Amino acid sequence: MDIVTTDRKNHEGSLELAKWAAEKLNWRFVPRYRTSVPELMEKYETDKVLIAKKGMLTLVTKDGELFFHPNMAQIRVKNIRMAQGDRLVEAMDLKEGMSVLDCTLGFGADAIVESYAVGENGRVVGLEASPVIALITGHGLQNFTAGNYPMHSALRRIEVHNADYMDFLKTQPDKSFDVVYFDPMFRHPLMDSKNINPLRLAADHRALSLEAVKEAMRVARHRVVMKESSRSTEFERLGFPLMGGGKHSNVRYGIIKI
Ligand SMILES: C[S@@+](CC[C@H](N)C(=O)[O-])C[C@H]1O[C@@H](n2cnc3c(N)ncnc32)[C@H](O)[C@@H]1O
């Protein structure tokens, strides 16, 4: 059984946050006392423990810890501010005021960059199929204190839904978002991508379907974009022409212009 607990010191607010998360996920809340995480895993026969600590949520797995932190997004936003651009923003052809449906939110790094790029008059909706990832990212986006106002407001503006993109897309009217984006778990994971290893345990690993791409093309006004590893055959299978450049990068973007 998957469980939620607090840190050992039981900082102020941890108990309330742990109980709130347990209720949202329908996981069991257990008091921490002096117990270690491996002891808890053994006792409750689980490989995942969600811990509320100092106002944030961390999922501890045997592969490492998983928590919200906008570190990569921070660097990318800084590059945009210094007019050095961002490959995803370029692939999406994002402008102020646009709307983005980010179908695979994960830890929200791409969504934060999108949110910054479309600005206060834009809209970013993030979908995440895994309840625990949706909860950690949704809570992090609303509670993490970013160092500056543009980042802070980019985080807060993202709307998070714990939903399967196929179900969500089907409910959306034609041409209701400028861009629809997919960044599925890669078919052949890049094992040197250490940040994502703990994510693998909780994430939804299903491949993108042609049916979902078709729905995305109905919902998008401007572009449908997919990220995959550079040598992936998914671009061809799903009909995504490749964006130019990036030949020396591990990842590439496929772009369907509507
Ligand atoms: C590679 S990660 C996305 C990383 C994200 N772009 C970021 O910047 O942090 C893929 C995420 O999509 C989620 N996912 C996979 N299939 C999904 C589906 N059908 N609906 C919604 N989310 C899905 C996975 O659970 C995982 O968290």
Short mmCIF file of N, CA and C and ligand atoms in Angstrom, two decimals, residues 72-73 76 88 102-114 126-131 133-134 137 161-168 181-187 196 199-200 202-208 212 227, ligand 1:
data_model
loop_
_atom_site.label_atom_id
_atom_site.label_comp_id
_atom_site.label_asym_id
_atom_site.label_seq_id
_atom_site.Cartn_x
_atom_site.Cartn_y
_atom_site.Cartn_z
N MET A 72 15.82 23.54 -14.11
CA MET A 72 16.12 23.62 -15.54
C MET A 72 15.33 24.75 -16.20
N ALA A 73 14.09 24.90 -15.77
CA ALA A 73 13.24 25.95 -16.37
C ALA A 73 13.83 27.32 -16.07
N ARG A 76 16.49 28.05 -18.50
CA ARG A 76 15.94 28.31 -19.85
C ARG A 76 15.25 29.67 -19.92
N LEU A 88 12.30 24.78 -27.55
CA LEU A 88 10.87 24.43 -27.47
C LEU A 88 9.99 25.61 -27.89
N ASP A 102 -0.33 21.50 -22.73
CA ASP A 102 0.84 20.65 -22.51
C ASP A 102 0.31 19.31 -21.99
N CYS A 103 0.27 18.32 -22.89
CA CYS A 103 -0.41 17.05 -22.59
C CYS A 103 0.36 16.16 -21.63
N THR A 104 1.65 16.42 -21.44
CA THR A 104 2.50 15.54 -20.62
C THR A 104 3.30 16.41 -19.64
N LEU A 105 2.63 16.87 -18.60
CA LEU A 105 3.20 17.89 -17.70
C LEU A 105 4.47 17.43 -16.98
N GLY A 106 4.50 16.18 -16.49
CA GLY A 106 5.65 15.71 -15.72
C GLY A 106 5.96 16.66 -14.59
N PHE A 107 7.22 17.13 -14.48
CA PHE A 107 7.57 18.07 -13.43
C PHE A 107 7.47 19.52 -13.86
N GLY A 108 6.88 19.74 -15.01
CA GLY A 108 6.47 21.09 -15.38
C GLY A 108 7.56 22.00 -15.93
N ALA A 109 8.77 21.47 -16.18
CA ALA A 109 9.84 22.37 -16.67
C ALA A 109 9.44 23.01 -18.00
N ASP A 110 8.97 22.19 -18.94
CA ASP A 110 8.57 22.75 -20.24
C ASP A 110 7.39 23.71 -20.06
N ALA A 111 6.43 23.32 -19.21
CA ALA A 111 5.23 24.16 -19.02
C ALA A 111 5.60 25.54 -18.46
N ILE A 112 6.61 25.59 -17.58
CA ILE A 112 7.03 26.88 -17.01
C ILE A 112 7.61 27.77 -18.11
N VAL A 113 8.42 27.16 -18.98
CA VAL A 113 9.01 27.92 -20.09
C VAL A 113 7.89 28.42 -21.01
N GLU A 114 6.93 27.55 -21.29
CA GLU A 114 5.78 27.95 -22.14
C GLU A 114 5.02 29.10 -21.48
N GLY A 126 -1.77 22.19 -18.18
CA GLY A 126 -0.89 21.01 -18.12
C GLY A 126 -1.68 19.78 -17.70
N LEU A 127 -1.53 18.69 -18.45
CA LEU A 127 -2.22 17.44 -18.12
C LEU A 127 -1.21 16.41 -17.66
N GLU A 128 -1.55 15.66 -16.63
CA GLU A 128 -0.65 14.62 -16.13
C GLU A 128 -1.50 13.42 -15.70
N ALA A 129 -1.19 12.25 -16.29
CA ALA A 129 -1.99 11.05 -16.01
C ALA A 129 -1.68 10.46 -14.63
N SER A 130 -0.46 10.60 -14.15
CA SER A 130 -0.11 10.01 -12.86
C SER A 130 -0.61 10.89 -11.73
N PRO A 131 -1.49 10.36 -10.86
CA PRO A 131 -2.03 11.20 -9.78
C PRO A 131 -0.95 11.78 -8.88
N ILE A 133 2.29 12.40 -9.55
CA ILE A 133 3.08 13.43 -10.23
C ILE A 133 2.25 14.71 -10.38
N ALA A 134 0.98 14.54 -10.75
CA ALA A 134 0.10 15.72 -10.90
C ALA A 134 0.00 16.47 -9.57
N THR A 137 3.53 18.21 -8.74
CA THR A 137 3.79 19.35 -9.63
C THR A 137 2.75 20.46 -9.41
N HIS A 161 -4.23 19.64 -14.49
CA HIS A 161 -5.30 18.65 -14.37
C HIS A 161 -4.69 17.27 -14.32
N ASN A 162 -5.15 16.46 -13.37
CA ASN A 162 -4.76 15.05 -13.35
C ASN A 162 -5.69 14.34 -14.34
N ALA A 163 -5.21 14.22 -15.58
CA ALA A 163 -6.08 13.66 -16.62
C ALA A 163 -5.25 12.98 -17.69
N ASP A 164 -5.87 12.03 -18.36
CA ASP A 164 -5.27 11.39 -19.52
C ASP A 164 -5.50 12.31 -20.72
N TYR A 165 -4.44 12.57 -21.51
CA TYR A 165 -4.62 13.56 -22.59
C TYR A 165 -5.68 13.16 -23.60
N MET A 166 -5.83 11.85 -23.82
CA MET A 166 -6.83 11.42 -24.81
C MET A 166 -8.23 11.80 -24.33
N ASP A 167 -8.52 11.51 -23.05
CA ASP A 167 -9.84 11.85 -22.49
C ASP A 167 -10.06 13.36 -22.56
N PHE A 168 -9.02 14.12 -22.19
CA PHE A 168 -9.15 15.58 -22.14
C PHE A 168 -9.34 16.15 -23.55
N TYR A 181 1.02 20.06 -27.16
CA TYR A 181 2.38 19.54 -27.02
C TYR A 181 2.41 18.17 -26.35
N PHE A 182 3.24 17.28 -26.88
CA PHE A 182 3.45 15.96 -26.28
C PHE A 182 4.94 15.75 -26.01
N ASP A 183 5.25 15.35 -24.79
CA ASP A 183 6.61 14.94 -24.45
C ASP A 183 6.48 13.61 -23.71
N PRO A 184 6.13 12.54 -24.45
CA PRO A 184 5.90 11.26 -23.77
C PRO A 184 7.20 10.67 -23.23
N MET A 185 7.09 9.69 -22.34
CA MET A 185 8.29 9.00 -21.88
C MET A 185 8.93 8.40 -23.13
N PHE A 186 10.22 8.61 -23.30
CA PHE A 186 10.86 8.15 -24.53
C PHE A 186 10.75 6.64 -24.67
N ARG A 187 10.57 6.19 -25.91
CA ARG A 187 10.50 4.73 -26.17
C ARG A 187 11.81 4.07 -25.75
N ILE A 196 15.52 12.17 -14.52
CA ILE A 196 14.22 11.60 -14.83
C ILE A 196 14.08 10.18 -14.27
N LEU A 199 11.36 9.51 -11.84
CA LEU A 199 10.08 9.76 -12.50
C LEU A 199 9.54 8.50 -13.17
N ARG A 200 10.47 7.68 -13.65
CA ARG A 200 10.06 6.49 -14.39
C ARG A 200 9.14 5.59 -13.57
N ALA A 202 6.89 6.36 -11.34
CA ALA A 202 5.52 6.84 -11.14
C ALA A 202 4.83 7.21 -12.45
N ALA A 203 5.60 7.34 -13.53
CA ALA A 203 5.03 7.91 -14.77
C ALA A 203 4.21 6.90 -15.57
N ASP A 204 3.40 7.46 -16.46
CA ASP A 204 2.64 6.67 -17.43
C ASP A 204 3.54 6.50 -18.65
N HIS A 205 3.82 5.25 -19.03
CA HIS A 205 4.82 4.98 -20.07
C HIS A 205 4.21 4.69 -21.44
N ARG A 206 2.90 4.83 -21.59
CA ARG A 206 2.30 4.45 -22.87
C ARG A 206 2.81 5.31 -24.03
N ALA A 207 2.90 4.70 -25.19
CA ALA A 207 3.33 5.44 -26.39
C ALA A 207 2.19 6.33 -26.86
N LEU A 208 2.56 7.38 -27.56
CA LEU A 208 1.58 8.27 -28.17
C LEU A 208 0.91 7.51 -29.31
N ALA A 212 -4.47 9.94 -30.92
CA ALA A 212 -4.26 11.13 -30.07
C ALA A 212 -3.69 12.28 -30.90
N LYS A 227 8.21 16.02 -28.57
CA LYS A 227 9.64 15.87 -28.27
C LYS A 227 9.94 14.38 -28.15
C1 LIG B 1 8.86 12.87 -20.13
S1 LIG B 1 7.68 13.34 -18.97
C2 LIG B 1 7.31 15.01 -19.37
C3 LIG B 1 8.32 15.97 -18.86
C4 LIG B 1 7.87 17.41 -18.98
N1 LIG B 1 7.79 17.86 -20.34
C5 LIG B 1 8.76 18.32 -18.17
O1 LIG B 1 9.28 19.31 -18.73
O2 LIG B 1 8.92 18.08 -16.95
C6 LIG B 1 6.20 12.57 -19.53
C7 LIG B 1 5.04 12.71 -18.57
O3 LIG B 1 3.82 12.49 -19.28
C8 LIG B 1 2.95 11.73 -18.49
N2 LIG B 1 2.00 11.02 -19.39
C9 LIG B 1 2.25 9.93 -20.16
N3 LIG B 1 1.14 9.55 -20.83
C10 LIG B 1 0.16 10.42 -20.48
C11 LIG B 1 -1.22 10.56 -20.83
N4 LIG B 1 -1.82 9.68 -21.65
N5 LIG B 1 -1.92 11.61 -20.33
C12 LIG B 1 -1.32 12.50 -19.48
N6 LIG B 1 -0.03 12.40 -19.08
C13 LIG B 1 0.71 11.39 -19.57
C14 LIG B 1 3.89 10.78 -17.73
O4 LIG B 1 3.28 10.27 -16.56
C15 LIG B 1 5.07 11.70 -17.44
O5 LIG B 1 4.94 12.37 -16.21
#
